[in-house]
PDB file of C-alpha atoms in Angstrom:
ATOM      1  CA  UNK S   4     132.546  97.586  48.725  1.00  0.00           C
ATOM      2  CA  UNK S   5     131.484  96.027  52.002  1.00  0.00           C
ATOM      3  CA  UNK S   6     128.595  97.292  54.093  1.00  0.00           C
ATOM      4  CA  UNK S   7     127.146  96.404  57.476  1.00  0.00           C
ATOM      5  CA  UNK S   8     123.626  95.813  58.660  1.00  0.00           C
ATOM      6  CA  UNK S   9     122.127  95.296  62.112  1.00  0.00           C
ATOM      7  CA  UNK S  10     120.096  92.104  62.530  1.00  0.00           C
ATOM      8  CA  UNK S  11     117.443  91.943  65.280  1.00  0.00           C
ATOM      9  CA  UNK S  12     116.787  88.301  66.271  1.00  0.00           C
ATOM     10  CA  UNK S  13     114.143  89.461  68.776  1.00  0.00           C
ATOM     11  CA  UNK S  14     112.317  91.528  66.168  1.00  0.00           C
ATOM     12  CA  UNK S  15     111.141  94.930  67.410  1.00  0.00           C
ATOM     13  CA  UNK S  16     111.551  94.066  71.094  1.00  0.00           C
ATOM     14  CA  UNK S  17     112.820  96.938  73.310  1.00  0.00           C
ATOM     15  CA  UNK S  18     113.249  99.292  70.351  1.00  0.00           C
ATOM     16  CA  UNK S  19     113.207 102.482  72.465  1.00  0.00           C
ATOM     17  CA  UNK S  20     115.873 101.042  74.730  1.00  0.00           C
ATOM     18  CA  UNK S  21     118.171  99.586  72.065  1.00  0.00           C
ATOM     19  CA  UNK S  22     117.934 102.526  69.662  1.00  0.00           C
ATOM     20  CA  UNK S  23     119.290 102.385  66.138  1.00  0.00           C
ATOM     21  CA  UNK S  24     122.200 103.173  63.816  1.00  0.00           C
ATOM     22  CA  UNK S  25     122.474 105.803  61.129  1.00  0.00           C
ATOM     23  CA  UNK S  26     123.652 105.164  57.593  1.00  0.00           C
ATOM     24  CA  UNK S  27     127.264 105.704  58.700  1.00  0.00           C
ATOM     25  CA  UNK S  28     126.869 102.905  61.278  1.00  0.00           C
ATOM     26  CA  UNK S  29     127.042 105.255  64.259  1.00  0.00           C
ATOM     27  CA  UNK S  30     124.521 104.967  67.075  1.00  0.00           C
ATOM     28  CA  UNK S  31     121.855 107.675  66.981  1.00  0.00           C
ATOM     29  CA  UNK S  32     119.591 106.735  69.892  1.00  0.00           C
ATOM     30  CA  UNK S  33     119.261 104.427  72.881  1.00  0.00           C
ATOM     31  CA  UNK S  34     122.023 102.040  73.942  1.00  0.00           C
ATOM     32  CA  UNK S  35     123.396 102.173  70.392  1.00  0.00           C
ATOM     33  CA  UNK S  36     124.189 105.866  70.918  1.00  0.00           C
ATOM     34  CA  UNK S  37     125.105 105.798  74.614  1.00  0.00           C
ATOM     35  CA  UNK S  38     127.633 102.984  74.131  1.00  0.00           C
ATOM     36  CA  UNK S  39     128.629 103.699  70.536  1.00  0.00           C
ATOM     37  CA  UNK S  40     132.304 104.063  71.447  1.00  0.00           C
ATOM     38  CA  UNK S  41     132.458 100.614  73.050  1.00  0.00           C
ATOM     39  CA  UNK S  42     130.259  98.903  70.449  1.00  0.00           C
ATOM     40  CA  UNK S  43     131.790 100.441  67.341  1.00  0.00           C
ATOM     41  CA  UNK S  44     135.467  99.744  67.881  1.00  0.00           C
ATOM     42  CA  UNK S  45     138.091 101.585  65.834  1.00  0.00           C
ATOM     43  CA  UNK S  46     138.367 101.403  62.048  1.00  0.00           C
ATOM     44  CA  UNK S  47     141.582 100.155  60.494  1.00  0.00           C
ATOM     45  CA  UNK S  48     143.639 102.018  57.912  1.00  0.00           C
ATOM     46  CA  UNK S  49     145.963 101.219  55.042  1.00  0.00           C
ATOM     47  CA  UNK S  50     148.350 103.873  53.702  1.00  0.00           C
ATOM     48  CA  UNK S  51     150.390 103.121  50.558  1.00  0.00           C
ATOM     49  CA  UNK S  52     152.034 104.736  47.537  1.00  0.00           C
ATOM     50  CA  UNK S  53     150.352 104.397  44.162  1.00  0.00           C
ATOM     51  CA  UNK S  54     151.205 105.133  40.550  1.00  0.00           C
ATOM     52  CA  UNK S  55     149.510 107.629  38.227  1.00  0.00           C
ATOM     53  CA  UNK S  56     146.792 105.071  37.503  1.00  0.00           C
ATOM     54  CA  UNK S  57     145.952 104.658  41.188  1.00  0.00           C
ATOM     55  CA  UNK S  58     147.513 101.203  41.411  1.00  0.00           C
ATOM     56  CA  UNK S  59     149.469 100.264  44.536  1.00  0.00           C
ATOM     57  CA  UNK S  60     153.227 100.198  43.973  1.00  0.00           C
ATOM     58  CA  UNK S  61     154.270  96.747  45.089  1.00  0.00           C
ATOM     59  CA  UNK S  62     157.634  97.595  46.705  1.00  0.00           C
ATOM     60  CA  UNK S  63     156.899 101.134  47.863  1.00  0.00           C
ATOM     61  CA  UNK S  64     156.224 102.323  51.436  1.00  0.00           C
ATOM     62  CA  UNK S  65     153.165 100.799  53.028  1.00  0.00           C
ATOM     63  CA  UNK S  66     151.678 101.172  56.522  1.00  0.00           C
ATOM     64  CA  UNK S  67     148.759  99.183  57.897  1.00  0.00           C
ATOM     65  CA  UNK S  68     146.911  99.966  61.137  1.00  0.00           C
ATOM     66  CA  UNK S  69     144.694  96.999  62.014  1.00  0.00           C
ATOM     67  CA  UNK S  70     141.099  97.572  63.048  1.00  0.00           C
ATOM     68  CA  UNK S  71     140.157  97.151  66.701  1.00  0.00           C
ATOM     69  CA  UNK S  72     136.908  95.223  67.239  1.00  0.00           C
ATOM     70  CA  UNK S  73     134.141  96.704  69.359  1.00  0.00           C
ATOM     71  CA  UNK S  74     133.039  95.304  72.690  1.00  0.00           C
ATOM     72  CA  UNK S  75     129.876  93.382  73.489  1.00  0.00           C
ATOM     73  CA  UNK S  76     127.489  95.215  75.812  1.00  0.00           C
ATOM     74  CA  UNK S  77     125.341  92.833  77.840  1.00  0.00           C
ATOM     75  CA  UNK S  78     122.167  94.315  79.307  1.00  0.00           C
ATOM     76  CA  UNK S  79     120.260  93.540  82.509  1.00  0.00           C
ATOM     77  CA  UNK S  80     117.088  93.163  80.429  1.00  0.00           C
ATOM     78  CA  UNK S  81     115.394  89.762  80.627  1.00  0.00           C
ATOM     79  CA  UNK S  82     114.032  89.131  77.139  1.00  0.00           C
ATOM     80  CA  UNK S  83     111.135  87.007  78.423  1.00  0.00           C
ATOM     81  CA  UNK S  84     110.009  89.602  80.975  1.00  0.00           C
ATOM     82  CA  UNK S  85     110.473  92.311  78.333  1.00  0.00           C
ATOM     83  CA  UNK S  86     108.260  90.463  75.851  1.00  0.00           C
ATOM     84  CA  UNK S  87     105.561  89.865  78.490  1.00  0.00           C
ATOM     85  CA  UNK S  88     105.670  93.515  79.566  1.00  0.00           C
ATOM     86  CA  UNK S  89     105.306  94.839  76.023  1.00  0.00           C
ATOM     87  CA  UNK S  90     102.403  92.512  75.292  1.00  0.00           C
ATOM     88  CA  UNK S  91     100.614  93.574  78.492  1.00  0.00           C
ATOM     89  CA  UNK S  92     101.249  97.271  77.834  1.00  0.00           C
ATOM     90  CA  UNK S  93      99.842  97.015  74.317  1.00  0.00           C
ATOM     91  CA  UNK S  94      96.801  95.139  75.624  1.00  0.00           C
ATOM     92  CA  UNK S  95      95.972  97.673  78.342  1.00  0.00           C
ATOM     93  CA  UNK S  96      96.522 100.690  76.078  1.00  0.00           C
ATOM     94  CA  UNK S  97      94.075  99.222  73.577  1.00  0.00           C
ATOM     95  CA  UNK S  98      91.600  98.277  76.311  1.00  0.00           C
ATOM     96  CA  UNK S  99      91.677 101.746  77.900  1.00  0.00           C
ATOM     97  CA  UNK S 100      91.975 103.624  74.588  1.00  0.00           C
ATOM     98  CA  UNK S 101      95.038 105.379  76.044  1.00  0.00           C
ATOM     99  CA  UNK S 102      97.560 107.534  74.222  1.00  0.00           C
ATOM    100  CA  UNK S 103     100.506 105.708  75.754  1.00  0.00           C
ATOM    101  CA  UNK S 104     102.040 104.205  78.851  1.00  0.00           C
ATOM    102  CA  UNK S 105     105.155 102.827  80.514  1.00  0.00           C
ATOM    103  CA  UNK S 106     106.007  99.653  82.396  1.00  0.00           C
ATOM    104  CA  UNK S 107     109.316  99.125  84.190  1.00  0.00           C
ATOM    105  CA  UNK S 108     110.452  96.020  86.075  1.00  0.00           C
ATOM    106  CA  UNK S 109     113.328  96.570  88.518  1.00  0.00           C
ATOM    107  CA  UNK S 110     115.163  94.263  90.911  1.00  0.00           C
ATOM    108  CA  UNK S 111     114.999  96.287  94.164  1.00  0.00           C
ATOM    109  CA  UNK S 112     118.076  94.555  95.625  1.00  0.00           C
ATOM    110  CA  UNK S 113     120.465  95.461  92.800  1.00  0.00           C
ATOM    111  CA  UNK S 114     118.856  98.280  90.822  1.00  0.00           C
ATOM    112  CA  UNK S 115     118.963  96.129  87.676  1.00  0.00           C
ATOM    113  CA  UNK S 116     116.270  97.040  85.156  1.00  0.00           C
ATOM    114  CA  UNK S 117     114.789  93.733  83.980  1.00  0.00           C
ATOM    115  CA  UNK S 118     112.325  95.252  81.521  1.00  0.00           C
ATOM    116  CA  UNK S 119     111.321  98.708  80.301  1.00  0.00           C
ATOM    117  CA  UNK S 120     108.655  99.429  77.724  1.00  0.00           C
ATOM    118  CA  UNK S 121     107.063 102.692  76.622  1.00  0.00           C
ATOM    119  CA  UNK S 122     104.398 103.559  74.122  1.00  0.00           C
ATOM    120  CA  UNK S 123     104.104 105.109  71.597  1.00  0.00           C
ATOM    121  CA  UNK S 124     107.209 103.548  70.111  1.00  0.00           C
ATOM    122  CA  UNK S 125     108.689 102.598  66.733  1.00  0.00           C
ATOM    123  CA  UNK S 126     109.515  99.386  64.900  1.00  0.00           C
ATOM    124  CA  UNK S 127     113.186  98.675  64.264  1.00  0.00           C
ATOM    125  CA  UNK S 128     112.170  96.600  61.238  1.00  0.00           C
ATOM    126  CA  UNK S 129     110.257  99.547  59.699  1.00  0.00           C
ATOM    127  CA  UNK S 130     112.578 102.401  60.638  1.00  0.00           C
ATOM    128  CA  UNK S 131     112.304 105.393  58.314  1.00  0.00           C
ATOM    129  CA  UNK S 132     114.734 108.155  59.265  1.00  0.00           C
ATOM    130  CA  UNK S 133     113.407 110.344  56.442  1.00  0.00           C
ATOM    131  CA  UNK S 134     109.973 110.513  58.065  1.00  0.00           C
ATOM    132  CA  UNK S 135     109.835 113.510  60.463  1.00  0.00           C
ATOM    133  CA  UNK S 136     106.706 112.123  62.128  1.00  0.00           C
ATOM    134  CA  UNK S 137     108.772 109.252  63.542  1.00  0.00           C
ATOM    135  CA  UNK S 138     111.242 111.543  65.329  1.00  0.00           C
ATOM    136  CA  UNK S 139     109.062 111.944  68.428  1.00  0.00           C
ATOM    137  CA  UNK S 140     108.939 108.146  68.840  1.00  0.00           C
ATOM    138  CA  UNK S 141     112.685 107.612  69.255  1.00  0.00           C
ATOM    139  CA  UNK S 142     113.133 108.798  72.859  1.00  0.00           C
ATOM    140  CA  UNK S 143     112.832 106.432  75.808  1.00  0.00           C
ATOM    141  CA  UNK S 144     109.873 108.005  77.620  1.00  0.00           C
ATOM    142  CA  UNK S 145     110.496 106.029  80.806  1.00  0.00           C
ATOM    143  CA  UNK S 146     113.661 108.091  81.243  1.00  0.00           C
ATOM    144  CA  UNK S 147     113.104 111.376  79.403  1.00  0.00           C
ATOM    145  CA  UNK S 148     109.446 112.235  80.076  1.00  0.00           C
ATOM    146  CA  UNK S 149     108.023 113.566  83.339  1.00  0.00           C
ATOM    147  CA  UNK S 150     104.462 113.257  84.583  1.00  0.00           C
ATOM    148  CA  UNK S 151     102.415 113.884  87.710  1.00  0.00           C
ATOM    149  CA  UNK S 152     102.879 110.578  89.556  1.00  0.00           C
ATOM    150  CA  UNK S 153      99.719 110.758  91.662  1.00  0.00           C
ATOM    151  CA  UNK S 154      98.748 108.358  94.425  1.00  0.00           C
ATOM    152  CA  UNK S 155     101.777 106.051  94.178  1.00  0.00           C
ATOM    153  CA  UNK S 156     103.567 108.774  96.183  1.00  0.00           C
ATOM    154  CA  UNK S 157     101.343 107.912  99.145  1.00  0.00           C
ATOM    155  CA  UNK S 158     103.599 104.956  99.937  1.00  0.00           C
ATOM    156  CA  UNK S 159     106.548 107.356 100.159  1.00  0.00           C
ATOM    157  CA  UNK S 160     104.594 109.751 102.396  1.00  0.00           C
ATOM    158  CA  UNK S 161     103.457 106.935 104.663  1.00  0.00           C
ATOM    159  CA  UNK S 162     106.929 105.388 104.921  1.00  0.00           C
ATOM    160  CA  UNK S 163     108.302 108.798 105.929  1.00  0.00           C
ATOM    161  CA  UNK S 164     105.623 109.169 108.587  1.00  0.00           C
ATOM    162  CA  UNK S 165     106.348 105.715 110.013  1.00  0.00           C
ATOM    163  CA  UNK S 166     110.112 106.292 109.850  1.00  0.00           C
ATOM    164  CA  UNK S 167     109.754 109.544 111.799  1.00  0.00           C
ATOM    165  CA  UNK S 168     107.397 107.952 114.298  1.00  0.00           C
ATOM    166  CA  UNK S 169     104.560 110.431 113.753  1.00  0.00           C
ATOM    167  CA  UNK S 170     102.227 107.569 112.742  1.00  0.00           C
ATOM    168  CA  UNK S 171     102.054 103.787 112.946  1.00  0.00           C
ATOM    169  CA  UNK S 172     100.038 101.417 110.750  1.00  0.00           C
ATOM    170  CA  UNK S 173      97.306 101.511 113.400  1.00  0.00           C
ATOM    171  CA  UNK S 174      97.218 105.294 113.969  1.00  0.00           C
ATOM    172  CA  UNK S 175      93.710 106.643 113.287  1.00  0.00           C
ATOM    173  CA  UNK S 176      92.220 109.945 112.189  1.00  0.00           C
ATOM    174  CA  UNK S 177      88.674 111.084 111.522  1.00  0.00           C
ATOM    175  CA  UNK S 178      88.116 111.144 107.786  1.00  0.00           C
ATOM    176  CA  UNK S 179      85.376 113.714 107.104  1.00  0.00           C
ATOM    177  CA  UNK S 180      86.035 113.501 103.381  1.00  0.00           C
ATOM    178  CA  UNK S 181      87.654 116.943 103.116  1.00  0.00           C
ATOM    179  CA  UNK S 182      90.682 118.869 104.369  1.00  0.00           C
ATOM    180  CA  UNK S 183      90.705 122.677 104.357  1.00  0.00           C
ATOM    181  CA  UNK S 184      93.983 124.434 103.548  1.00  0.00           C
ATOM    182  CA  UNK S 185      93.346 128.173 103.388  1.00  0.00           C
ATOM    183  CA  UNK S 186      90.850 128.673 100.583  1.00  0.00           C
ATOM    184  CA  UNK S 187      91.449 125.178  99.215  1.00  0.00           C
ATOM    185  CA  UNK S 188      89.312 122.104  99.829  1.00  0.00           C
ATOM    186  CA  UNK S 189      90.998 118.720  99.416  1.00  0.00           C
ATOM    187  CA  UNK S 190      88.682 115.745  98.777  1.00  0.00           C
ATOM    188  CA  UNK S 191      89.177 112.015  98.485  1.00  0.00           C
ATOM    189  CA  UNK S 192      89.334 110.763  94.905  1.00  0.00           C
ATOM    190  CA  UNK S 193      85.916 109.106  95.269  1.00  0.00           C
ATOM    191  CA  UNK S 194      84.430 111.888  97.457  1.00  0.00           C
ATOM    192  CA  UNK S 195      84.082 109.375 100.293  1.00  0.00           C
ATOM    193  CA  UNK S 196      84.018 110.146 104.042  1.00  0.00           C
ATOM    194  CA  UNK S 197      85.109 107.113 106.051  1.00  0.00           C
ATOM    195  CA  UNK S 198      85.043 108.228 109.686  1.00  0.00           C
ATOM    196  CA  UNK S 199      87.687 106.720 111.973  1.00  0.00           C
ATOM    197  CA  UNK S 200      90.330 105.353 109.645  1.00  0.00           C
ATOM    198  CA  UNK S 201      93.731 103.701 110.197  1.00  0.00           C
ATOM    199  CA  UNK S 202      96.875 104.458 108.250  1.00  0.00           C
ATOM    200  CA  UNK S 203      96.698 100.959 106.771  1.00  0.00           C
ATOM    201  CA  UNK S 204      93.246 101.779 105.417  1.00  0.00           C
ATOM    202  CA  UNK S 205      94.574 105.073 104.005  1.00  0.00           C
ATOM    203  CA  UNK S 206      96.768 103.025 101.670  1.00  0.00           C
ATOM    204  CA  UNK S 207      94.156 100.344 101.042  1.00  0.00           C
ATOM    205  CA  UNK S 208      91.587 102.893  99.892  1.00  0.00           C
ATOM    206  CA  UNK S 209      94.070 105.492  98.600  1.00  0.00           C
ATOM    207  CA  UNK S 210      92.667 108.348 100.681  1.00  0.00           C
ATOM    208  CA  UNK S 211      93.941 111.847  99.929  1.00  0.00           C
ATOM    209  CA  UNK S 212      92.792 113.114 103.325  1.00  0.00           C
ATOM    210  CA  UNK S 213      94.889 110.471 105.071  1.00  0.00           C
ATOM    211  CA  UNK S 214      97.968 111.395 103.084  1.00  0.00           C
ATOM    212  CA  UNK S 215      97.345 115.036 104.003  1.00  0.00           C
ATOM    213  CA  UNK S 216      97.111 113.994 107.676  1.00  0.00           C
ATOM    214  CA  UNK S 217     100.548 112.324 107.528  1.00  0.00           C
ATOM    215  CA  UNK S 218     102.259 115.172 105.654  1.00  0.00           C
ATOM    216  CA  UNK S 219     100.946 117.750 108.133  1.00  0.00           C
ATOM    217  CA  UNK S 220     102.140 115.596 111.026  1.00  0.00           C
ATOM    218  CA  UNK S 221     105.576 115.427 109.401  1.00  0.00           C
ATOM    219  CA  UNK S 222     105.796 119.144 108.654  1.00  0.00           C
ATOM    220  CA  UNK S 223     107.156 120.646 105.441  1.00  0.00           C
ATOM    221  CA  UNK S 224     110.869 120.427 106.269  1.00  0.00           C
ATOM    222  CA  UNK S 225     110.780 116.739 107.139  1.00  0.00           C
ATOM    223  CA  UNK S 226     108.401 115.818 104.297  1.00  0.00           C
ATOM    224  CA  UNK S 227     110.496 117.442 101.565  1.00  0.00           C
ATOM    225  CA  UNK S 228     113.671 116.063 103.079  1.00  0.00           C
ATOM    226  CA  UNK S 229     112.239 112.560 102.567  1.00  0.00           C
ATOM    227  CA  UNK S 230     111.158 113.332  98.993  1.00  0.00           C
ATOM    228  CA  UNK S 231     114.738 114.375  98.265  1.00  0.00           C
ATOM    229  CA  UNK S 232     116.127 111.271  99.968  1.00  0.00           C
ATOM    230  CA  UNK S 233     113.912 109.084  97.788  1.00  0.00           C
ATOM    231  CA  UNK S 234     115.410 110.788  94.725  1.00  0.00           C
ATOM    232  CA  UNK S 235     112.670 113.130  93.550  1.00  0.00           C
ATOM    233  CA  UNK S 236     113.862 116.329  91.921  1.00  0.00           C
ATOM    234  CA  UNK S 237     117.174 114.792  90.830  1.00  0.00           C
ATOM    235  CA  UNK S 238     118.320 112.258  88.240  1.00  0.00           C
ATOM    236  CA  UNK S 239     118.727 108.657  89.372  1.00  0.00           C
ATOM    237  CA  UNK S 240     122.087 108.260  87.627  1.00  0.00           C
ATOM    238  CA  UNK S 241     120.756 105.629  85.216  1.00  0.00           C
ATOM    239  CA  UNK S 242     123.382 104.660  82.628  1.00  0.00           C
ATOM    240  CA  UNK S 243     121.479 106.221  79.728  1.00  0.00           C
ATOM    241  CA  UNK S 244     121.532 109.731  78.310  1.00  0.00           C
ATOM    242  CA  UNK S 245     118.637 112.176  78.381  1.00  0.00           C
ATOM    243  CA  UNK S 246     117.348 111.451  81.873  1.00  0.00           C
ATOM    244  CA  UNK S 247     115.095 114.194  83.252  1.00  0.00           C
ATOM    245  CA  UNK S 248     115.206 115.270  86.896  1.00  0.00           C
ATOM    246  CA  UNK S 249     111.538 116.121  87.424  1.00  0.00           C
ATOM    247  CA  UNK S 250     110.560 118.998  89.698  1.00  0.00           C
ATOM    248  CA  UNK S 251     109.344 119.472  93.261  1.00  0.00           C
ATOM    249  CA  UNK S 252     108.478 122.884  94.683  1.00  0.00           C
ATOM    250  CA  UNK S 253     109.706 123.334  98.253  1.00  0.00           C
ATOM    251  CA  UNK S 254     109.156 126.122 100.825  1.00  0.00           C
ATOM    252  CA  UNK S 255     112.202 127.879  99.365  1.00  0.00           C
ATOM    253  CA  UNK S 256     110.326 128.559  96.098  1.00  0.00           C
ATOM    254  CA  UNK S 257     108.365 131.794  95.703  1.00  0.00           C
ATOM    255  CA  UNK S 258     105.519 129.815  94.134  1.00  0.00           C
ATOM    256  CA  UNK S 259     105.261 127.327  97.021  1.00  0.00           C
ATOM    257  CA  UNK S 260     102.278 127.526  99.386  1.00  0.00           C
ATOM    258  CA  UNK S 261     101.046 125.344 102.297  1.00  0.00           C
ATOM    259  CA  UNK S 262      98.573 123.590 100.003  1.00  0.00           C
ATOM    260  CA  UNK S 263     101.549 122.154  98.086  1.00  0.00           C
ATOM    261  CA  UNK S 264     102.571 120.180 101.173  1.00  0.00           C
ATOM    262  CA  UNK S 265      99.204 118.415 101.071  1.00  0.00           C
ATOM    263  CA  UNK S 266      98.865 117.918  97.313  1.00  0.00           C
ATOM    264  CA  UNK S 267     102.470 116.733  96.990  1.00  0.00           C
ATOM    265  CA  UNK S 268     101.771 114.099  99.652  1.00  0.00           C
ATOM    266  CA  UNK S 269      99.528 112.300  97.152  1.00  0.00           C
ATOM    267  CA  UNK S 270     101.663 113.029  94.106  1.00  0.00           C
ATOM    268  CA  UNK S 271      99.971 116.095  92.625  1.00  0.00           C
ATOM    269  CA  UNK S 272     101.700 119.412  91.937  1.00  0.00           C
ATOM    270  CA  UNK S 273     105.041 117.681  91.313  1.00  0.00           C
ATOM    271  CA  UNK S 274     106.601 115.887  88.377  1.00  0.00           C
ATOM    272  CA  UNK S 275     108.742 112.766  88.118  1.00  0.00           C
ATOM    273  CA  UNK S 276     109.974 110.255  85.573  1.00  0.00           C
ATOM    274  CA  UNK S 277     108.776 106.641  85.628  1.00  0.00           C
ATOM    275  CA  UNK S 278     112.322 105.512  86.467  1.00  0.00           C
ATOM    276  CA  UNK S 279     112.386 107.831  89.512  1.00  0.00           C
ATOM    277  CA  UNK S 280     109.083 106.475  90.778  1.00  0.00           C
ATOM    278  CA  UNK S 281     109.956 102.787  90.502  1.00  0.00           C
ATOM    279  CA  UNK S 282     113.393 103.378  92.003  1.00  0.00           C
ATOM    280  CA  UNK S 283     111.862 105.164  94.997  1.00  0.00           C
ATOM    281  CA  UNK S 284     109.307 102.419  95.630  1.00  0.00           C
ATOM    282  CA  UNK S 285     112.037  99.796  95.177  1.00  0.00           C
ATOM    283  CA  UNK S 286     113.922 101.379  98.091  1.00  0.00           C
ATOM    284  CA  UNK S 287     111.000 100.501 100.381  1.00  0.00           C
ATOM    285  CA  UNK S 288     111.126  96.905  99.144  1.00  0.00           C
ATOM    286  CA  UNK S 289     114.907  96.867  99.671  1.00  0.00           C
ATOM    287  CA  UNK S 290     114.927  97.567 103.392  1.00  0.00           C
ATOM    288  CA  UNK S 291     115.198 101.312 102.904  1.00  0.00           C
ATOM    289  CA  UNK S 292     118.272 101.310 100.651  1.00  0.00           C
ATOM    290  CA  UNK S 293     118.004 103.368  97.446  1.00  0.00           C
ATOM    291  CA  UNK S 294     119.967 101.693  94.657  1.00  0.00           C
ATOM    292  CA  UNK S 295     121.392 103.270  91.520  1.00  0.00           C
ATOM    293  CA  UNK S 296     119.395 101.810  88.621  1.00  0.00           C
ATOM    294  CA  UNK S 297     121.352 100.399  85.689  1.00  0.00           C
ATOM    295  CA  UNK S 298     120.669  98.721  82.367  1.00  0.00           C
ATOM    296  CA  UNK S 299     124.172  97.530  81.410  1.00  0.00           C
ATOM    297  CA  UNK S 300     125.242  94.356  83.259  1.00  0.00           C
ATOM    298  CA  UNK S 301     128.704  93.931  81.802  1.00  0.00           C
ATOM    299  CA  UNK S 302     130.978  94.939  78.939  1.00  0.00           C
ATOM    300  CA  UNK S 303     132.882  92.107  77.241  1.00  0.00           C
ATOM    301  CA  UNK S 304     135.868  92.888  75.050  1.00  0.00           C
ATOM    302  CA  UNK S 305     139.450  92.027  74.210  1.00  0.00           C
ATOM    303  CA  UNK S 306     140.494  93.280  77.646  1.00  0.00           C
ATOM    304  CA  UNK S 307     138.140  90.840  79.357  1.00  0.00           C
ATOM    305  CA  UNK S 308     134.871  91.271  81.195  1.00  0.00           C
ATOM    306  CA  UNK S 309     133.941  94.382  83.152  1.00  0.00           C
ATOM    307  CA  UNK S 310     130.888  93.772  85.324  1.00  0.00           C
ATOM    308  CA  UNK S 311     128.692  96.577  86.658  1.00  0.00           C
ATOM    309  CA  UNK S 312     128.309  96.086  90.399  1.00  0.00           C
ATOM    310  CA  UNK S 313     125.191  97.164  92.341  1.00  0.00           C
ATOM    311  CA  UNK S 314     125.648 100.630  93.868  1.00  0.00           C
ATOM    312  CA  UNK S 315     123.830 101.931  96.923  1.00  0.00           C
ATOM    313  CA  UNK S 316     123.028 105.655  96.721  1.00  0.00           C
ATOM    314  CA  UNK S 317     121.893 106.066 100.346  1.00  0.00           C
ATOM    315  CA  UNK S 318     119.579 104.716 102.988  1.00  0.00           C
ATOM    316  CA  UNK S 319     116.299 106.630 102.887  1.00  0.00           C
ATOM    317  CA  UNK S 320     114.326 104.963 105.710  1.00  0.00           C
ATOM    318  CA  UNK S 321     115.296 102.678 108.567  1.00  0.00           C
TER     319      UNK S 321
END
């Protein structure tokens, strides 16, 4: 009685992304599950007449349906970048005594994901499906988990301000160290007050007050329009299951207040996935074009090769 077993030449590399098979050889997570139909092929079948002892009758009716082989799925992942990324992530998590983390490497021009690593993770070589404690490790957190992105959103806010012409890199404001919004006081992360400050310096020193200045100059309608254009609050369309959309409160929500405009401008009070964040920032590096991220490069089978072409979602800034 024949059986099958997956062999992993790269060891436990990209385990969250690749996923694994169950005992019946069907994909249960990751690419193995998402592309199970292409990878698995179709089983063959033999139907024949047999005697009372179960032996095949040599000259009786017999019908054979040959098996159809599965396709090869080639990923955009670069194994060398992936290995470097995982090593660096493990190093920094240990150094910072962190609970976990994510690193993604994307080609801004094509949307190809060259590496994606998340921790905590699991080892393909030590997979134990009977252990319930391992279940929480199977998901690809770069795609399924949301978090408060924080100051990386300042580059989105600033690009929107420049695109709308309300600021330039040399526009200045007086940084007193605080911004008052109703009963709320917004401070810089380091409680600094920097006096006359340019927009370039706002990004250099990651100043919350400067981000607030730009968002207020934009106004709520324009600011949230740009957040939506950059893909926040909606899935990116990545070719993997389980992608979360994140959430952004807008003036149409009962729970929204003017302070949200300011806090959202530096990435607080909103949630996003790591794949949303890197895809948004990649649009700035790609001349303003937001690409659809993808992990599958091509599918190779009996019908030939089917390549996945880069797809532009929209232009978000000029």
